[in-house]
Amino acid sequence: MEQIDPRHLLINIAKILKRLKIPYMVTGGMAVLIWGRPRFTADIDIVIELQSEKIDDLGKALLELGRAGYVDKEAMRQAFKRQDEFNFIDGETGVKIDFWVLKEKDPFDISRLKKKVARIISGERVFFTSPEDLILIKLRWYKETQSSRHLEDIESILKISGKKLDKQYLRQWAKKLKVSEILSKAVRQREEI
């Protein structure tokens, strides 16, 4: 059986978003691969700034990736209205893409989209959330879920990208997001290692 490399799918999705002029950034486990240690990820998380007039075009383009792909256009419309999530399942690989619609009134979402960083993946330019914003969103998710996976990801990002981080930006947003205490604890634990 052939190994599934989700990078190929990620590149195809990035090309679609570029063609449709939909601003985006990859976050979640795929971004941890860029800013932290490699780890298994079963899906791809992408934040998109979606406009209502592009919903049908995006749905059509996703379905053109393969015969057995699946996306629910009504779920896309509802996600747009709620500024929430919808999924696309690639029929060729079975990999799920979670599209998170940018929360237009959330200053943090707006800030992190502006701060996205381009990286070259297999010769193609793909936009990722910055390492600082990845830490911050992981802190936010940890606060909500208490999943240790988020803390492990934060620790790996601090270890791999720590010297390059904009610590002032990180502290400012941690305070605004009410995750300063968790950040301080993660940084202290990293320094003890």
Short mmCIF file of C-alpha atoms in Angstrom, two decimals:
data_model
loop_
_atom_site.label_atom_id
_atom_site.label_comp_id
_atom_site.label_asym_id
_atom_site.label_seq_id
_atom_site.Cartn_x
_atom_site.Cartn_y
_atom_site.Cartn_z
CA MET A 1 0.00 0.00 0.00
CA GLU A 2 1.27 3.45 -0.92
CA GLN A 3 2.25 5.86 1.87
CA ILE A 4 -0.05 8.88 2.12
CA ASP A 5 1.85 12.15 2.12
CA PRO A 6 -0.59 14.90 3.13
CA ARG A 7 1.81 17.55 1.78
CA HIS A 8 0.64 16.81 -1.78
CA LEU A 9 -2.95 17.48 -0.76
CA LEU A 10 -1.89 20.58 1.18
CA ILE A 11 -0.15 21.96 -1.93
CA ASN A 12 -3.23 21.31 -4.06
CA ILE A 13 -5.46 23.07 -1.52
CA ALA A 14 -3.02 26.03 -1.35
CA LYS A 15 -3.15 26.32 -5.15
CA ILE A 16 -6.95 26.40 -5.08
CA LEU A 17 -7.01 29.07 -2.37
CA LYS A 18 -4.47 31.16 -4.28
CA ARG A 19 -6.42 30.86 -7.53
CA LEU A 20 -9.67 31.85 -5.78
CA LYS A 21 -7.89 34.68 -3.92
CA ILE A 22 -8.95 33.32 -0.51
CA PRO A 23 -6.47 34.38 2.20
CA TYR A 24 -5.49 31.43 4.39
CA MET A 25 -3.00 30.00 6.84
CA VAL A 26 -2.26 26.43 7.83
CA THR A 27 -2.42 25.79 11.56
CA GLY A 28 -2.69 22.74 13.85
CA GLY A 29 -0.50 19.68 13.46
CA MET A 30 0.82 20.60 10.01
CA ALA A 31 2.07 23.93 11.37
CA VAL A 32 3.69 22.09 14.29
CA LEU A 33 5.67 20.15 11.65
CA ILE A 34 7.06 23.49 10.44
CA TRP A 35 7.73 25.21 13.79
CA GLY A 36 8.21 22.26 16.16
CA ARG A 37 8.98 18.59 16.06
CA PRO A 38 7.57 16.23 13.45
CA ARG A 39 4.54 14.33 14.66
CA PHE A 40 1.69 12.35 13.17
CA THR A 41 -1.32 14.41 12.19
CA ALA A 42 -4.49 12.84 10.85
CA ASP A 43 -5.88 16.00 9.29
CA ILE A 44 -4.99 19.44 7.97
CA ASP A 45 -6.32 22.56 9.68
CA ILE A 46 -6.62 25.72 7.58
CA VAL A 47 -8.00 29.10 8.63
CA ILE A 48 -9.58 30.90 5.67
CA GLU A 49 -10.98 34.38 5.15
CA LEU A 50 -14.04 33.28 3.20
CA GLN A 51 -16.44 35.58 1.36
CA SER A 52 -19.98 34.34 0.69
CA GLU A 53 -19.62 34.75 -3.10
CA LYS A 54 -16.68 32.30 -3.10
CA ILE A 55 -18.40 29.42 -1.28
CA ASP A 56 -19.69 27.68 -4.42
CA ASP A 57 -16.39 28.15 -6.29
CA LEU A 58 -14.41 26.71 -3.38
CA GLY A 59 -16.77 23.74 -3.03
CA LYS A 60 -16.56 23.02 -6.77
CA ALA A 61 -12.74 23.30 -6.81
CA LEU A 62 -12.39 20.94 -3.85
CA LEU A 63 -14.60 18.34 -5.50
CA GLU A 64 -12.51 18.58 -8.67
CA LEU A 65 -9.48 17.27 -6.74
CA GLY A 66 -10.78 13.72 -7.07
CA ARG A 67 -13.81 11.63 -7.90
CA ALA A 68 -14.57 10.51 -4.37
CA GLY A 69 -13.96 13.78 -2.52
CA TYR A 70 -16.65 15.04 -0.19
CA VAL A 71 -17.72 18.50 0.91
CA ASP A 72 -21.18 19.64 1.98
CA LYS A 73 -21.94 23.06 0.48
CA GLU A 74 -24.72 23.68 3.00
CA ALA A 75 -22.22 22.99 5.81
CA MET A 76 -19.91 25.51 4.12
CA ARG A 77 -22.69 28.12 4.12
CA GLN A 78 -23.50 27.45 7.77
CA ALA A 79 -19.81 27.65 8.72
CA PHE A 80 -19.60 30.97 6.90
CA LYS A 81 -22.62 32.34 8.82
CA ARG A 82 -21.38 31.08 12.19
CA GLN A 83 -17.71 31.76 11.38
CA ASP A 84 -17.07 28.17 12.33
CA GLU A 85 -15.68 25.02 10.70
CA PHE A 86 -16.50 22.81 7.72
CA ASN A 87 -14.70 19.75 6.37
CA PHE A 88 -13.47 18.40 3.09
CA ILE A 89 -12.51 14.73 2.82
CA ASP A 90 -10.12 13.89 0.02
CA GLY A 91 -11.34 10.78 -1.78
CA GLU A 92 -7.87 9.73 -2.93
CA THR A 93 -6.14 9.77 0.46
CA GLY A 94 -8.98 9.85 3.00
CA VAL A 95 -7.28 12.87 4.61
CA LYS A 96 -9.67 15.36 6.17
CA ILE A 97 -9.20 19.10 5.80
CA ASP A 98 -10.78 21.20 8.55
CA PHE A 99 -11.47 24.67 7.18
CA TRP A 100 -11.92 27.23 9.96
CA VAL A 101 -13.67 30.39 8.79
CA LEU A 102 -11.86 33.47 10.10
CA LYS A 103 -13.75 35.23 12.86
CA GLU A 104 -13.96 38.73 11.38
CA LYS A 105 -14.58 40.43 14.72
CA ASP A 106 -11.88 38.54 16.61
CA PRO A 107 -8.77 40.78 16.82
CA PHE A 108 -6.56 37.73 17.41
CA ASP A 109 -7.80 35.96 14.26
CA ILE A 110 -7.23 39.14 12.25
CA SER A 111 -3.74 39.60 13.73
CA ARG A 112 -2.63 36.03 13.10
CA LEU A 113 -3.80 36.09 9.47
CA LYS A 114 -1.74 39.25 8.91
CA LYS A 115 1.29 37.62 10.57
CA LYS A 116 1.18 34.41 8.50
CA VAL A 117 4.49 33.14 7.16
CA ALA A 118 5.22 31.61 3.74
CA ARG A 119 7.20 28.38 3.59
CA ILE A 120 8.20 26.36 0.52
CA ILE A 121 6.75 22.85 0.55
CA SER A 122 7.82 20.62 -2.36
CA GLY A 123 8.59 23.70 -4.45
CA GLU A 124 5.30 25.50 -3.71
CA ARG A 125 4.65 28.50 -1.47
CA VAL A 126 2.27 27.68 1.38
CA PHE A 127 1.21 30.07 4.17
CA PHE A 128 1.42 28.95 7.79
CA THR A 129 0.44 30.56 11.04
CA SER A 130 3.47 32.14 12.74
CA PRO A 131 5.14 30.13 15.52
CA GLU A 132 4.02 32.73 18.07
CA ASP A 133 0.40 32.49 16.95
CA LEU A 134 0.59 28.70 16.88
CA ILE A 135 1.72 28.75 20.51
CA LEU A 136 -1.08 31.17 21.39
CA ILE A 137 -3.80 29.16 19.67
CA LYS A 138 -2.47 25.97 21.28
CA LEU A 139 -2.63 27.74 24.67
CA ARG A 140 -6.21 28.73 23.94
CA TRP A 141 -7.13 25.18 22.89
CA TYR A 142 -5.40 23.75 25.97
CA LYS A 143 -7.39 26.12 28.21
CA GLU A 144 -10.60 24.85 26.59
CA THR A 145 -9.82 21.11 26.32
CA GLN A 146 -7.02 20.38 28.82
CA SER A 147 -5.50 18.10 26.16
CA SER A 148 -1.82 17.46 26.92
CA ARG A 149 -1.17 17.23 23.15
CA HIS A 150 -1.35 21.04 23.00
CA LEU A 151 1.23 21.41 25.76
CA GLU A 152 3.52 18.89 24.03
CA ASP A 153 3.22 20.88 20.80
CA ILE A 154 3.97 24.15 22.63
CA GLU A 155 7.04 22.60 24.25
CA SER A 156 8.34 21.40 20.87
CA ILE A 157 7.77 24.82 19.26
CA LEU A 158 9.61 26.50 22.14
CA LYS A 159 12.45 24.00 21.76
CA ILE A 160 12.81 24.29 17.97
CA SER A 161 11.79 27.91 17.30
CA GLY A 162 12.24 29.47 20.74
CA LYS A 163 15.23 31.69 19.96
CA LYS A 164 13.47 33.20 16.94
CA LEU A 165 10.16 33.97 18.70
CA ASP A 166 8.87 37.51 19.16
CA LYS A 167 8.51 37.22 22.92
CA GLN A 168 6.92 40.64 23.34
CA TYR A 169 4.16 39.77 20.85
CA LEU A 170 3.71 36.41 22.59
CA ARG A 171 3.36 38.01 26.05
CA GLN A 172 0.99 40.76 24.83
CA TRP A 173 -1.40 38.35 23.17
CA ALA A 174 -1.15 35.79 25.98
CA LYS A 175 -2.35 38.51 28.35
CA LYS A 176 -5.22 39.53 26.02
CA LEU A 177 -6.25 35.89 25.54
CA LYS A 178 -6.00 35.22 29.30
CA VAL A 179 -3.44 32.42 28.86
CA SER A 180 -0.39 34.16 30.39
CA GLU A 181 -0.21 31.79 33.32
CA ILE A 182 -0.18 28.71 31.09
CA LEU A 183 2.46 30.32 28.85
CA SER A 184 4.67 31.17 31.83
CA LYS A 185 4.43 27.60 33.11
CA ALA A 186 5.31 26.17 29.66
CA VAL A 187 8.31 28.51 29.34
CA ARG A 188 9.54 27.62 32.86
CA GLN A 189 9.25 23.90 32.13
CA ARG A 190 11.15 24.38 28.86
CA GLU A 191 13.94 26.23 30.67
CA GLU A 192 14.24 23.43 33.25
CA ILE A 193 14.88 20.80 30.57
#
